[in-house]
Short mmCIF file of C-alpha atoms and ligand atoms in Angstrom, two decimals:
data_model
loop_
_atom_site.label_atom_id
_atom_site.label_comp_id
_atom_site.label_asym_id
_atom_site.label_seq_id
_atom_site.Cartn_x
_atom_site.Cartn_y
_atom_site.Cartn_z
CA MET A 1 -19.19 -37.04 -13.70
CA LEU A 2 -21.74 -34.37 -14.48
CA ALA A 3 -20.96 -32.64 -11.17
CA ILE A 4 -17.25 -32.55 -12.00
CA PHE A 5 -18.03 -31.16 -15.42
CA LEU A 6 -20.25 -28.44 -13.93
CA ILE A 7 -17.66 -27.43 -11.34
CA CYS A 8 -14.85 -27.23 -13.90
CA ASN A 9 -17.03 -25.38 -16.34
CA ARG A 10 -17.78 -22.84 -13.64
CA CYS A 11 -14.11 -22.49 -12.60
CA SER A 12 -13.02 -21.82 -16.16
CA GLN A 13 -15.73 -19.18 -16.53
CA LYS A 14 -15.04 -17.52 -13.19
CA PRO A 15 -11.53 -18.47 -12.12
CA TYR A 16 -11.64 -16.14 -9.12
CA ALA A 17 -15.09 -17.04 -7.75
CA ALA A 18 -13.57 -18.79 -4.72
CA THR A 19 -11.12 -16.00 -3.85
CA ASN A 20 -13.84 -13.37 -4.36
CA LYS A 21 -15.92 -15.27 -1.82
CA SER A 22 -12.98 -15.32 0.58
CA TYR A 23 -12.51 -11.55 0.06
CA LYS A 24 -16.15 -10.90 0.93
CA LYS A 25 -15.88 -12.98 4.09
CA GLN A 26 -12.73 -11.17 5.27
CA ALA A 27 -14.15 -7.72 4.46
CA LYS A 28 -17.26 -8.59 6.46
CA ALA A 29 -15.13 -9.64 9.45
CA TYR A 30 -13.22 -6.33 9.35
CA GLY A 31 -16.54 -4.50 9.06
CA LYS A 32 -17.54 -6.11 12.34
CA ILE A 33 -14.35 -4.82 14.00
CA LEU A 34 -15.17 -1.29 12.80
CA ALA A 35 -18.61 -1.52 14.40
CA GLN A 36 -17.20 -2.64 17.76
CA TYR A 37 -17.28 -0.34 20.76
CA PRO A 38 -15.31 -0.02 22.81
CA VAL A 39 -12.50 -1.57 20.78
CA GLN A 40 -11.16 -4.58 22.70
CA ASP A 41 -7.92 -3.11 24.02
CA SER A 42 -8.79 0.58 24.31
CA VAL A 43 -10.93 1.05 27.45
CA ILE A 44 -11.62 -1.58 30.09
CA ASN A 45 -14.47 0.32 31.75
CA GLY A 46 -17.25 -0.26 29.25
CA PRO A 47 -19.74 2.16 30.84
CA TYR A 48 -17.42 5.08 30.14
CA TRP A 49 -17.62 4.53 26.42
CA ILE A 50 -19.38 7.43 24.73
CA GLY A 51 -19.50 7.28 20.97
CA THR A 52 -18.84 10.55 19.21
CA THR A 53 -21.16 11.59 16.40
CA ASN A 54 -18.33 13.01 14.28
CA PHE A 55 -16.06 10.73 12.31
CA ASN A 56 -15.34 9.06 9.01
CA LEU A 57 -12.87 6.56 7.55
CA ARG A 58 -9.10 7.11 7.60
CA LYS A 59 -7.76 7.94 4.16
CA PRO A 60 -4.65 6.77 2.32
CA ASN A 61 -2.07 9.55 2.00
CA PHE A 62 0.61 7.96 -0.23
CA ILE A 63 0.68 6.12 -3.55
CA ILE A 64 3.37 3.46 -3.87
CA LEU A 65 4.23 2.34 -7.41
CA HIS A 66 5.71 -1.06 -8.25
CA HIS A 67 6.66 -3.22 -11.19
CA THR A 68 5.43 -6.76 -10.74
CA ALA A 69 8.67 -8.53 -11.77
CA GLN A 70 6.43 -11.24 -13.24
CA ASP A 71 5.84 -12.45 -16.79
CA SER A 72 2.16 -11.57 -17.20
CA CYS A 73 -0.77 -9.82 -15.63
CA GLY A 74 -2.47 -13.19 -15.16
CA GLN A 75 0.49 -14.46 -13.17
CA THR A 76 0.27 -11.45 -10.83
CA LEU A 77 -3.48 -11.82 -10.32
CA LYS A 78 -2.83 -15.42 -9.35
CA THR A 79 0.01 -14.45 -6.98
CA PHE A 80 -2.28 -11.99 -5.20
CA THR A 81 -5.05 -14.55 -4.73
CA ILE A 82 -2.96 -17.32 -3.16
CA VAL A 83 -2.86 -17.11 0.64
CA LYS A 84 0.67 -18.42 1.09
CA THR A 85 2.31 -15.65 -1.00
CA ALA A 86 1.15 -13.08 1.60
CA VAL A 87 1.48 -10.21 -0.91
CA SER A 88 -1.14 -7.99 -2.54
CA ALA A 89 -1.86 -4.56 -3.99
CA HIS A 90 -4.93 -2.40 -4.45
CA TYR A 91 -4.53 -2.21 -8.22
CA VAL A 92 -2.79 -4.18 -10.97
CA ILE A 93 -2.33 -2.49 -14.36
CA CYS A 94 -1.79 -4.76 -17.37
CA LYS A 95 0.26 -3.86 -20.45
CA ASP A 96 -2.90 -3.27 -22.51
CA GLY A 97 -4.07 -0.67 -19.96
CA THR A 98 -6.61 -2.88 -18.17
CA ILE A 99 -6.87 -1.97 -14.49
CA HIS A 100 -7.78 -4.69 -12.00
CA HIS A 101 -9.02 -3.41 -8.64
CA MET A 102 -8.21 -6.03 -6.00
CA LEU A 103 -8.82 -4.33 -2.67
CA ASN A 104 -11.01 -1.52 -1.33
CA ASP A 105 -8.87 1.64 -1.07
CA TYR A 106 -9.67 1.96 2.64
CA LEU A 107 -8.19 -1.45 3.46
CA ARG A 108 -4.52 -2.30 3.98
CA ALA A 109 -2.70 -4.20 1.21
CA TRP A 110 0.54 -6.06 1.75
CA GLN A 111 2.78 -4.31 -0.77
CA ALA A 112 5.33 -2.02 0.89
CA GLY A 113 6.91 -4.46 3.37
CA VAL A 114 9.72 -3.18 5.60
CA SER A 115 10.02 0.41 4.46
CA LYS A 116 10.60 4.00 5.53
CA TRP A 117 9.92 7.43 4.04
CA GLY A 118 10.70 10.45 6.20
CA ASN A 119 9.53 9.37 9.63
CA ALA A 120 6.78 7.13 8.30
CA THR A 121 7.40 3.40 8.76
CA ASP A 122 4.10 1.53 8.45
CA ILE A 123 3.70 2.54 4.83
CA ASN A 124 1.10 -0.19 4.15
CA SER A 125 -1.22 1.54 6.63
CA LEU A 126 -0.77 4.89 4.89
CA SER A 127 -0.79 4.02 1.23
CA ILE A 128 -2.44 2.61 -1.86
CA GLY A 129 -0.23 0.14 -3.74
CA ILE A 130 -0.30 -0.02 -7.53
CA GLU A 131 1.44 -2.91 -9.30
CA ILE A 132 2.35 -2.37 -12.94
CA ASP A 133 2.79 -5.50 -15.07
CA ASN A 134 6.47 -5.48 -16.10
CA ASN A 135 9.21 -8.11 -15.85
CA GLY A 136 11.60 -5.57 -14.34
CA PHE A 137 13.80 -5.00 -17.38
CA GLU A 138 11.49 -3.57 -20.02
CA PRO A 139 9.91 -0.17 -20.84
CA PHE A 140 6.27 0.55 -19.95
CA PRO A 141 3.81 0.72 -22.90
CA GLU A 142 1.96 3.98 -23.47
CA LEU A 143 -1.46 2.32 -22.98
CA GLN A 144 -0.35 1.14 -19.54
CA ILE A 145 0.99 4.56 -18.49
CA ASN A 146 -2.14 6.33 -19.77
CA SER A 147 -4.29 4.03 -17.62
CA LEU A 148 -2.01 4.69 -14.66
CA LEU A 149 -2.28 8.48 -15.12
CA GLY A 150 -6.08 8.24 -15.17
CA LEU A 151 -6.10 6.13 -12.01
CA LEU A 152 -3.67 8.46 -10.22
CA ASP A 153 -5.81 11.44 -11.12
CA ARG A 154 -8.87 9.81 -9.55
CA LEU A 155 -7.02 8.73 -6.40
CA LYS A 156 -5.32 12.10 -5.92
CA LYS A 157 -8.68 13.88 -6.03
CA ALA A 158 -10.56 11.28 -3.96
CA TYR A 159 -8.08 11.26 -1.07
CA ASN A 160 -6.41 14.65 -1.46
CA ILE A 161 -2.97 13.05 -1.82
CA PRO A 162 -0.09 15.59 -1.77
CA VAL A 163 2.01 15.95 -4.95
CA ALA A 164 5.13 14.81 -3.07
CA ASN A 165 3.54 11.54 -1.96
CA PHE A 166 3.63 9.64 -5.26
CA ILE A 167 6.72 7.47 -4.87
CA GLY A 168 8.22 4.12 -5.81
CA HIS A 169 8.85 0.96 -3.86
CA ALA A 170 12.63 1.47 -4.32
CA ASP A 171 12.30 4.96 -2.79
CA ILE A 172 10.93 3.57 0.47
CA ALA A 173 13.06 0.42 0.64
CA PRO A 174 16.62 1.32 -0.49
CA GLY A 175 18.88 -1.70 -0.90
CA ARG A 176 15.91 -4.07 -0.72
CA LYS A 177 13.77 -3.08 -3.72
CA VAL A 178 14.51 -1.77 -7.23
CA ASP A 179 11.00 -1.16 -8.56
CA PRO A 180 9.71 0.41 -10.65
CA ASN A 181 12.66 -0.04 -13.03
CA LYS A 182 14.76 2.65 -14.73
CA TYR A 183 12.34 2.93 -17.69
CA PHE A 184 9.51 4.20 -15.47
CA PRO A 185 8.46 7.68 -16.67
CA TRP A 186 8.73 9.58 -13.37
CA GLN A 187 9.22 12.89 -15.20
CA LYS A 188 5.97 12.40 -17.13
CA LEU A 189 4.18 11.63 -13.87
CA ALA A 190 5.58 14.79 -12.29
CA GLU A 191 4.45 16.84 -15.31
CA ASN A 192 0.94 15.56 -14.57
CA GLY A 193 1.09 16.50 -10.88
CA PHE A 194 2.17 13.17 -9.39
CA GLY A 195 5.54 13.69 -7.65
CA TYR A 196 8.09 16.44 -8.32
CA TRP A 197 10.74 16.88 -10.98
CA TYR A 198 13.68 19.27 -11.06
CA ASP A 199 14.99 22.18 -13.07
CA THR A 200 18.69 22.85 -12.47
CA THR A 201 18.87 25.97 -14.65
CA GLY A 202 20.95 28.54 -12.74
CA VAL A 203 21.07 26.36 -9.59
CA GLN A 204 24.15 27.06 -7.43
CA ILE A 205 25.48 24.50 -4.94
CA PRO A 206 25.85 26.12 -1.49
CA PRO A 207 29.38 25.69 -0.01
CA ASP A 208 28.05 23.78 3.01
CA PHE A 209 25.77 21.52 0.93
CA ASN A 210 25.43 17.97 2.25
CA ALA A 211 24.01 15.50 -0.28
CA MET A 212 23.04 12.88 2.31
CA SER A 213 21.11 15.46 4.36
CA ALA A 214 19.34 16.48 1.16
CA LEU A 215 18.33 12.87 0.47
CA ARG A 216 17.04 12.58 4.03
CA ILE A 217 14.98 15.78 3.69
CA ILE A 218 13.40 14.46 0.48
CA GLY A 219 12.36 11.34 2.40
CA TYR A 220 15.04 8.69 1.80
CA ASP A 221 16.21 6.39 4.57
CA ILE A 222 19.97 7.12 4.53
CA LYS A 223 21.02 4.39 6.97
CA LYS A 224 22.80 2.68 4.05
CA PRO A 225 24.14 5.68 2.08
CA GLU A 226 24.97 3.80 -1.14
CA ALA A 227 21.54 2.15 -1.21
CA ALA A 228 19.84 5.52 -0.71
CA ILE A 229 21.86 7.01 -3.60
CA GLN A 230 20.93 4.03 -5.80
CA SER A 231 17.21 4.54 -5.11
CA PHE A 232 17.52 8.28 -5.73
CA LYS A 233 19.21 7.64 -9.11
CA LEU A 234 16.62 5.04 -10.13
CA HIS A 235 13.95 7.72 -9.70
CA PHE A 236 15.65 10.98 -10.71
CA VAL A 237 18.83 10.17 -12.72
CA GLN A 238 17.75 6.98 -14.46
CA GLN A 239 20.58 6.75 -17.02
CA ASP A 240 23.19 6.61 -14.23
CA SER A 241 23.49 3.42 -12.18
CA THR A 242 26.53 4.49 -10.14
CA LYS A 243 26.20 4.99 -6.40
CA ILE A 244 28.16 8.24 -6.40
CA ILE A 245 26.79 11.77 -6.06
CA ASN A 246 28.46 14.06 -8.64
CA GLU A 247 28.13 17.83 -9.14
CA ASP A 248 25.12 17.45 -11.49
CA ASP A 249 23.36 15.27 -8.90
CA LYS A 250 24.04 17.90 -6.24
CA ARG A 251 22.35 20.56 -8.36
CA ILE A 252 19.36 18.24 -8.79
CA LEU A 253 19.21 17.70 -5.03
CA VAL A 254 19.45 21.42 -4.26
CA ASP A 255 16.39 21.98 -6.43
CA LEU A 256 14.44 18.92 -5.20
CA VAL A 257 14.96 19.78 -1.54
CA LYS A 258 13.13 23.08 -2.08
CA LYS A 259 10.16 21.14 -3.49
CA TYR A 260 10.02 18.21 -1.08
CA GLN A 261 10.81 19.89 2.25
ZN1 ZN B 1 7.39 -3.57 -5.22
#
């Protein structure tokens, strides 16, 4: 009886003690792989292995932003600490601005899924995933966005992430994902150096302009044209949910192409 009481008392105080232990064990196992030489499948002739003296860790080069599509931060933390969900992110940002760090930036989270941006396909291997607590249909509180901006600033400096490489889940998975939702302040992010925004003042549309080529140059997977347009609008023309490129959109694309290419 006393034992049960002690265990339950401990689990209410530290609800993630068990998953933290599991994290430590997994990280240790991956640490062992990093120390291996030669790596199992690289060179069969062991004696020819010569370790170089000059190396460091690979760095993330993209930031992928998500909304959680869940009802609370607590629900998301739980989702990311249950093995069978097989999803995770490096960071979770709650509505009150609290940032939970869930995975070392150098390790690979399971957040992007099947995705493509430019010629990059294994986005999980290239990126840091940030989940923002939001049910998918609501605006993002200022406290939450301020925390996000602070985090992005730190990550951009730490890993030298290019301005163009701050993108959304919907951008890299057209037709499959719609996050972050249309209330996400992409323009504010761009004003702070995370992603680009456009200025169509005086922009002329060239006679041979091809909107789908422009989307492809920016990075979109245009295999399903309507899905690519939908993702583009969710990011850059948020008040318009149509899947049609009009003259205003073309002017936006002409300007964006110059920035992203
Ligand atoms: Zn997502």
